[in-house]
Short mmCIF file of C-alpha atoms in Angstrom, two decimals:
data_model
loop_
_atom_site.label_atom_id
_atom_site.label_comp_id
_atom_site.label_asym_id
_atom_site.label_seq_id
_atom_site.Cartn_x
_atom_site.Cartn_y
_atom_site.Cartn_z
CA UNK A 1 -26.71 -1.24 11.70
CA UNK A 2 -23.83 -1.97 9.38
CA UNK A 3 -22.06 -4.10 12.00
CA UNK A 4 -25.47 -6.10 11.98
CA UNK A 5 -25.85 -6.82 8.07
CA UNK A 6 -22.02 -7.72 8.14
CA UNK A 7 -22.56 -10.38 11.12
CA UNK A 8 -25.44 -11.88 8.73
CA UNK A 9 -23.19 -11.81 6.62
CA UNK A 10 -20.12 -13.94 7.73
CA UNK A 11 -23.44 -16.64 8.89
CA UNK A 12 -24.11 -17.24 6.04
CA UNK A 13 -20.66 -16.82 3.77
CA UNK A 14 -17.97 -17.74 6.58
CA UNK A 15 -14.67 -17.97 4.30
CA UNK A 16 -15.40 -14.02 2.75
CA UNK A 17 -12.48 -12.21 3.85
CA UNK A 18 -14.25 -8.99 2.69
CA UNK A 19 -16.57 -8.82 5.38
CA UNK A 20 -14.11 -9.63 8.40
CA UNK A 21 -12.13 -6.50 6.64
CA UNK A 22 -15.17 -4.53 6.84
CA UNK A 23 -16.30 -5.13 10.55
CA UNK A 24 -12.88 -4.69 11.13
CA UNK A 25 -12.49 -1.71 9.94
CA UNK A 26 -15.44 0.31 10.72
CA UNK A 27 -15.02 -0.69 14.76
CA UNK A 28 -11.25 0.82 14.02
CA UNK A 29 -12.17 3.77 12.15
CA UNK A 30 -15.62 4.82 12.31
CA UNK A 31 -16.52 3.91 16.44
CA UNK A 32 -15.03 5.57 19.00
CA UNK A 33 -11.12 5.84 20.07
CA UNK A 34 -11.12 3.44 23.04
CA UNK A 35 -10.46 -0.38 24.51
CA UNK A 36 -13.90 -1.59 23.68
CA UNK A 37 -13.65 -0.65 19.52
CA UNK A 38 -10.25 -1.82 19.19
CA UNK A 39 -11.81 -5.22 20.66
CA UNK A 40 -14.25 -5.46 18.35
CA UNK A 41 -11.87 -4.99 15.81
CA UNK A 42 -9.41 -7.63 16.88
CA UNK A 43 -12.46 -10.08 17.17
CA UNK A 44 -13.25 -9.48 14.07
CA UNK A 45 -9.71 -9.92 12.59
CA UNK A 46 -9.38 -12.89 14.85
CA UNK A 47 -12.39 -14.66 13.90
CA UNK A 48 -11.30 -13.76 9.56
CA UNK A 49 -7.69 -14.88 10.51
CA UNK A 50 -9.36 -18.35 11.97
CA UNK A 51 -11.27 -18.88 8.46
CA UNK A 52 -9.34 -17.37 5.76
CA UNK A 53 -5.49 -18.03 6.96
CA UNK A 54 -4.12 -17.37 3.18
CA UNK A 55 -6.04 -13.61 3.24
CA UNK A 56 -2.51 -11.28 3.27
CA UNK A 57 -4.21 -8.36 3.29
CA UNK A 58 -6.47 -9.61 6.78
CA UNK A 59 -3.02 -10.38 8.19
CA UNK A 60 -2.05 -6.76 7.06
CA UNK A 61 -5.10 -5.52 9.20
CA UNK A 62 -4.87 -6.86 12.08
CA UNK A 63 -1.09 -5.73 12.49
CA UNK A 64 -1.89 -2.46 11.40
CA UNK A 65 -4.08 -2.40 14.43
CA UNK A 66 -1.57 -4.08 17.15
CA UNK A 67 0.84 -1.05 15.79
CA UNK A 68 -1.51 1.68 16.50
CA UNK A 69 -3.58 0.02 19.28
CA UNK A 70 -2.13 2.46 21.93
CA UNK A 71 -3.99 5.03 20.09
CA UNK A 72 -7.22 3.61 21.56
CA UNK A 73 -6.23 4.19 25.25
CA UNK A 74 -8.93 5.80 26.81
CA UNK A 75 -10.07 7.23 23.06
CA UNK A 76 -7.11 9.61 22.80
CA UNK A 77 -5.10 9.09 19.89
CA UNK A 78 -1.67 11.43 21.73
CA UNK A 79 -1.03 8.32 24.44
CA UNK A 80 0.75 6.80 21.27
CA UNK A 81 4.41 6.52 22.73
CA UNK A 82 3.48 5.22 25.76
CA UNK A 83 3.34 1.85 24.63
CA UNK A 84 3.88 2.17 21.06
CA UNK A 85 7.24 -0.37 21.08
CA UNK A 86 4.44 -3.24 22.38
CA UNK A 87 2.32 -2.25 19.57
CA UNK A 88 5.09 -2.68 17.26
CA UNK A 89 6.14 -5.76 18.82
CA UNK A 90 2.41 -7.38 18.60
CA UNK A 91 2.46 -6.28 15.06
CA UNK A 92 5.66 -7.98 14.04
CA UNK A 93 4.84 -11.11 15.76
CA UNK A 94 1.74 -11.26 13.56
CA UNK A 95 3.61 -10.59 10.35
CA UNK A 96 5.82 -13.34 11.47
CA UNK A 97 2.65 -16.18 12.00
CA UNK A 98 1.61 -14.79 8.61
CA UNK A 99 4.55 -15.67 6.62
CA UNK A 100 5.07 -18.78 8.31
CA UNK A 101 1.24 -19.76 6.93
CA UNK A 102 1.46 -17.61 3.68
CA UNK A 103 5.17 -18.88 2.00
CA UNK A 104 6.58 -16.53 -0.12
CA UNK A 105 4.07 -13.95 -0.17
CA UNK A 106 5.40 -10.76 -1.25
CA UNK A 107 2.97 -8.14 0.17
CA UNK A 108 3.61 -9.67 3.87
CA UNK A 109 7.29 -9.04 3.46
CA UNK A 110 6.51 -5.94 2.09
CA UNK A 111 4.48 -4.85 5.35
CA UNK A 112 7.02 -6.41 7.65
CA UNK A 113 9.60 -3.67 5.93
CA UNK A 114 7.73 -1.32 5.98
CA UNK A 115 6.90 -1.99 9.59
CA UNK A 116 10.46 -1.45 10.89
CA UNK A 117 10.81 1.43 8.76
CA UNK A 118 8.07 2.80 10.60
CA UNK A 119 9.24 2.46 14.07
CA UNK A 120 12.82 3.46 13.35
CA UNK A 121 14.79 0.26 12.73
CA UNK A 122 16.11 1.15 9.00
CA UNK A 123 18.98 -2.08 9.79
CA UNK A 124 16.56 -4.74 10.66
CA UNK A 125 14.03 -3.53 7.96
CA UNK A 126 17.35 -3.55 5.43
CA UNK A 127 18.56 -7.38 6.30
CA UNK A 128 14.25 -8.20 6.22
CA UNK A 129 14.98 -6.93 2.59
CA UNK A 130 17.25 -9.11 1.83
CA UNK A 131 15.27 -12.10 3.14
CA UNK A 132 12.40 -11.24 1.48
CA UNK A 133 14.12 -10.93 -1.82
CA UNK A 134 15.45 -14.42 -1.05
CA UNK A 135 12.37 -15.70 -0.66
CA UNK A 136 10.60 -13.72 -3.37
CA UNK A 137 13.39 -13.05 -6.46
CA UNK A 138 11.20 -12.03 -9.29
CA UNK A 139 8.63 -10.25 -6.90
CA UNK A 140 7.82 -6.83 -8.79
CA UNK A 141 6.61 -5.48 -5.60
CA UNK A 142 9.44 -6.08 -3.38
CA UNK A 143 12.09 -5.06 -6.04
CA UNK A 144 10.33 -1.73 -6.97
CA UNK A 145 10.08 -1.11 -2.69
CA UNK A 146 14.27 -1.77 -2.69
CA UNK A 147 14.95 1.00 -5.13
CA UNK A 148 12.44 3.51 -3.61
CA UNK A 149 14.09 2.77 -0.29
CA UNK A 150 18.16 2.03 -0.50
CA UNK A 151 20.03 4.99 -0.20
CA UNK A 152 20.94 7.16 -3.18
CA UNK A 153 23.97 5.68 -4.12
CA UNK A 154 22.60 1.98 -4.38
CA UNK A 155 19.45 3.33 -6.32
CA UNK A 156 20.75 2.72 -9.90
CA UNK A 157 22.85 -0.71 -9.35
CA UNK A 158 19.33 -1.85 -7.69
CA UNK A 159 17.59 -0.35 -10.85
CA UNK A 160 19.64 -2.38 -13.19
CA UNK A 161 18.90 -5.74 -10.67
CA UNK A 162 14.99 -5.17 -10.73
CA UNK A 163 15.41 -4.62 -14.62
CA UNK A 164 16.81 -7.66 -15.24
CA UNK A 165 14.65 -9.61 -12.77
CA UNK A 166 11.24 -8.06 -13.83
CA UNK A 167 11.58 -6.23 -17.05
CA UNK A 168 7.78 -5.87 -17.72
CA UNK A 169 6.54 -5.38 -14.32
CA UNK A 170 5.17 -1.75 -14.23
CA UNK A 171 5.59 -1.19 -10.73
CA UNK A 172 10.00 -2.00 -11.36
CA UNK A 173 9.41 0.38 -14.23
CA UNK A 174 7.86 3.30 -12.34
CA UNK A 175 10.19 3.25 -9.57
CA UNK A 176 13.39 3.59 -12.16
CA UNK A 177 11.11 6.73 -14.18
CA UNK A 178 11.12 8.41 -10.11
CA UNK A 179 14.67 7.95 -10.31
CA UNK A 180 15.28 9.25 -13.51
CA UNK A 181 12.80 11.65 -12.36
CA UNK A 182 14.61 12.65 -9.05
CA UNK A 183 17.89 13.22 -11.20
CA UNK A 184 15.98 15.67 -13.71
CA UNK A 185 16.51 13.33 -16.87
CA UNK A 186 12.87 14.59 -17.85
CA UNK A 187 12.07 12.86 -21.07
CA UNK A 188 13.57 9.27 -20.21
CA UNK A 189 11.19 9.64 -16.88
CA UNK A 190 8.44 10.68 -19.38
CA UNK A 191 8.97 7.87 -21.71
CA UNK A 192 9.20 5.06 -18.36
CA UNK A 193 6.05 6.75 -16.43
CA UNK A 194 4.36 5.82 -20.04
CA UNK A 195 5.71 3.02 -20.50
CA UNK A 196 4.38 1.94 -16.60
CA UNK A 197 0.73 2.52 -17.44
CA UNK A 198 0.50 1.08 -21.30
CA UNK A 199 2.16 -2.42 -19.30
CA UNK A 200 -0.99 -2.75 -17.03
CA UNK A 201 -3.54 0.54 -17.71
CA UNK A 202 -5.30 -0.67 -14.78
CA UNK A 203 -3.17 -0.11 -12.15
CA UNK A 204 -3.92 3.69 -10.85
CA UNK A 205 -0.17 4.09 -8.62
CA UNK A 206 1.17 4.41 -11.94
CA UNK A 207 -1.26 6.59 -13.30
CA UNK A 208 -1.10 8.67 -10.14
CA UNK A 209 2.87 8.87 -10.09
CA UNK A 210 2.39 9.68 -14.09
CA UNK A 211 0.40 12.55 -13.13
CA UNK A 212 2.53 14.03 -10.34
CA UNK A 213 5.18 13.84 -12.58
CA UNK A 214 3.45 16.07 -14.73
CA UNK A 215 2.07 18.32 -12.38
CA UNK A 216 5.64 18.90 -11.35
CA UNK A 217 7.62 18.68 -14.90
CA UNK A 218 4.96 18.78 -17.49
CA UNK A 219 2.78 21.63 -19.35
CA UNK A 220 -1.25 21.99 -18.65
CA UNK A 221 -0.98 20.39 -21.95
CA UNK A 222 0.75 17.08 -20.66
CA UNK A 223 -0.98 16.88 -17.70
CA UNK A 224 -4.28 17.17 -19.61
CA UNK A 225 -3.68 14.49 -21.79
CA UNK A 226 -2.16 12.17 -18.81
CA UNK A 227 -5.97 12.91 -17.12
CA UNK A 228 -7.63 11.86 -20.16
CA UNK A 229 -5.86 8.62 -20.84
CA UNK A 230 -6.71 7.90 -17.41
CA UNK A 231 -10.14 8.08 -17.36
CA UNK A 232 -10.43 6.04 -20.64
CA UNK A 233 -8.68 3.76 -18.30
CA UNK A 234 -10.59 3.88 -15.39
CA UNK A 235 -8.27 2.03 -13.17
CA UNK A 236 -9.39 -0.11 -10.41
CA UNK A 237 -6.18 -1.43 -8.61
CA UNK A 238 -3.32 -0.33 -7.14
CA UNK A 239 -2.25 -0.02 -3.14
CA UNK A 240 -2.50 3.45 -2.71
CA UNK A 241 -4.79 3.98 -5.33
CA UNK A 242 -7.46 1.99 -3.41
CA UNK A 243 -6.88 3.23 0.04
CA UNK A 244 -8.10 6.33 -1.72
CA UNK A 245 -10.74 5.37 -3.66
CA UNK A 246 -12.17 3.48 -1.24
CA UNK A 247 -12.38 6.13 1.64
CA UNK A 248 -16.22 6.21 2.35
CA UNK A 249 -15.76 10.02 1.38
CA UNK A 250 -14.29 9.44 -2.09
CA UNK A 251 -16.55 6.78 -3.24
CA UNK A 252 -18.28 8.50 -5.48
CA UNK A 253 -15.45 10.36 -6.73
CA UNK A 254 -14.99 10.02 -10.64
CA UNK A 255 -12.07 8.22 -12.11
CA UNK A 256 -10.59 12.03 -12.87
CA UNK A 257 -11.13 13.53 -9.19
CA UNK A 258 -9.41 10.14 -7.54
CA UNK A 259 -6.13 10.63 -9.93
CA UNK A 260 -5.59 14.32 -8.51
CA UNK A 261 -6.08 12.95 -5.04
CA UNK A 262 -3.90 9.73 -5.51
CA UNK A 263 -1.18 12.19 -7.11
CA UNK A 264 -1.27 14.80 -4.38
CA UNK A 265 -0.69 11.91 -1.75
CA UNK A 266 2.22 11.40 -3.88
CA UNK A 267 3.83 14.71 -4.07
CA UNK A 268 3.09 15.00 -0.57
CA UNK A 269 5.72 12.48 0.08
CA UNK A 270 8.01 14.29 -1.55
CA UNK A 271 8.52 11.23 -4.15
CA UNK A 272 7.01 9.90 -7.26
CA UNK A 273 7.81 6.45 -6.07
#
């Protein structure tokens, strides 16, 4: 089976992160709900961790699956909360390793905020923040997070920071169009959502956010042409954009299908951003 091929695999190309991902992720998604698949799954994000220490996004896994690993109590997914704070707790304490192996690596700081945010500690994920951005100044990731999540009044002074800081990054860019966005200043939005995707065309988040906009703002006109661009694109990266794209159900989704479903996720949020 796939778990098979994917042990070959790893004996014959030990440091590929990909396929201690993949095992990963099919005994956590694909298997059953219960003790023995979320084992297999930490084995196999134990046994990446061991070879490929600087993969973020295998540190990302595995404390993705401490934080939900009470869902896999006797395969019901509803025993959550009754152990969800040591799930969180495992989780952190693996973000924590991970930084102290990976130095100033924005996406793990990113996670560990995102983390607390999660499990309801909006201080402790606000002072992480602030370390992170410490530790990472000119980290277009991390400064386009701190808009989309200070409070409203903070939004445009932290605007004006990531600005100054990252002035070509399109991810900064497309979290001050949401905000122009959010405060109806339509065509300043529409001239920062297209300024977002001619600065890197193949990132699909800003595509994505681009087209919600539109679907919300724009005419069928706008929204056509948005859709067009982006296929000419074809855009291949991009956080959310990928966890879509590569859902085993979406994979054979055209460039034009995954932009409706990356944008819905969006306005299902309630946010461009």
């Amino acid at each position: 089976d796939a778990l098979d091929l994917i042990e070959e695999g790893i004996a014959k190309y030990s440091k590929f992160a990909k396929l201690y991902m993949m095992g990963g992720q099919i005994c956590a998604e694909d298997l059953t709900r219960d003790k023995y698949s979320l084992d297999r799954a930490r084995k196999f994000y134990q046994r990446g961790l061991q070879a490929c220490p600087a993969s973020a996004v295998l540190w990302i896994l595995a404390s993705r699956l401490e934080e939900r690993a009470a869902a896999f109590d006797h395969g019901k997914a509803g025993n959550k909360a009754s152990n969800g704070t040591g799930g969180v707790t495992k989780s952190r304490s693996l973000l924590e390793l991970a930084r102290l192996k990976n130095q100033k690596t924005p996406e793990l700081w990113v996670e560990a905020v995102r983390l607390e945010r999660r499990a309801g500690n909006d201080k402790l994920a606000s002072a992480l923040m602030a370390r992170a951005l410490q530790d990472c100044p000119s980290s277009g990731l991390l400064l386009a997070e701190n808009i989309i999540t200070s409070p409203r009044v903070e939004q445009k002074s932290k605007s004006a920071d990531a600005i100054k800081r990252c002035p070509d990054d399109p991810r900064v860019i497309s979290a001050v169009a949401a905000l122009f966005a959010s405060e109806r200043k339509i065509d300043k939005a529409r001239k920062w959502m297209d300024r977002a995707v001619v600065l890197d065309p193949d990132l699909g988040d800003s595509w994505a956010r681009y087209y919600a906009f539109e679907l919300e703002m724009g005419t069928k006109e706008q929204q056509q042409k948005v859709k067009e661009r982006c296929t000419v694109a074809e855009p291949k990266h991009g956080e959310v954009w990928c966890s879509v794209m590569k859902d085993m159900s979406n994979r054979r989704k055209a460039t034009s299908e995954g932009l409706e479903l990356v944008a819905q996720k969006f306005l299902s949020r309630r946010q461009l951003n």
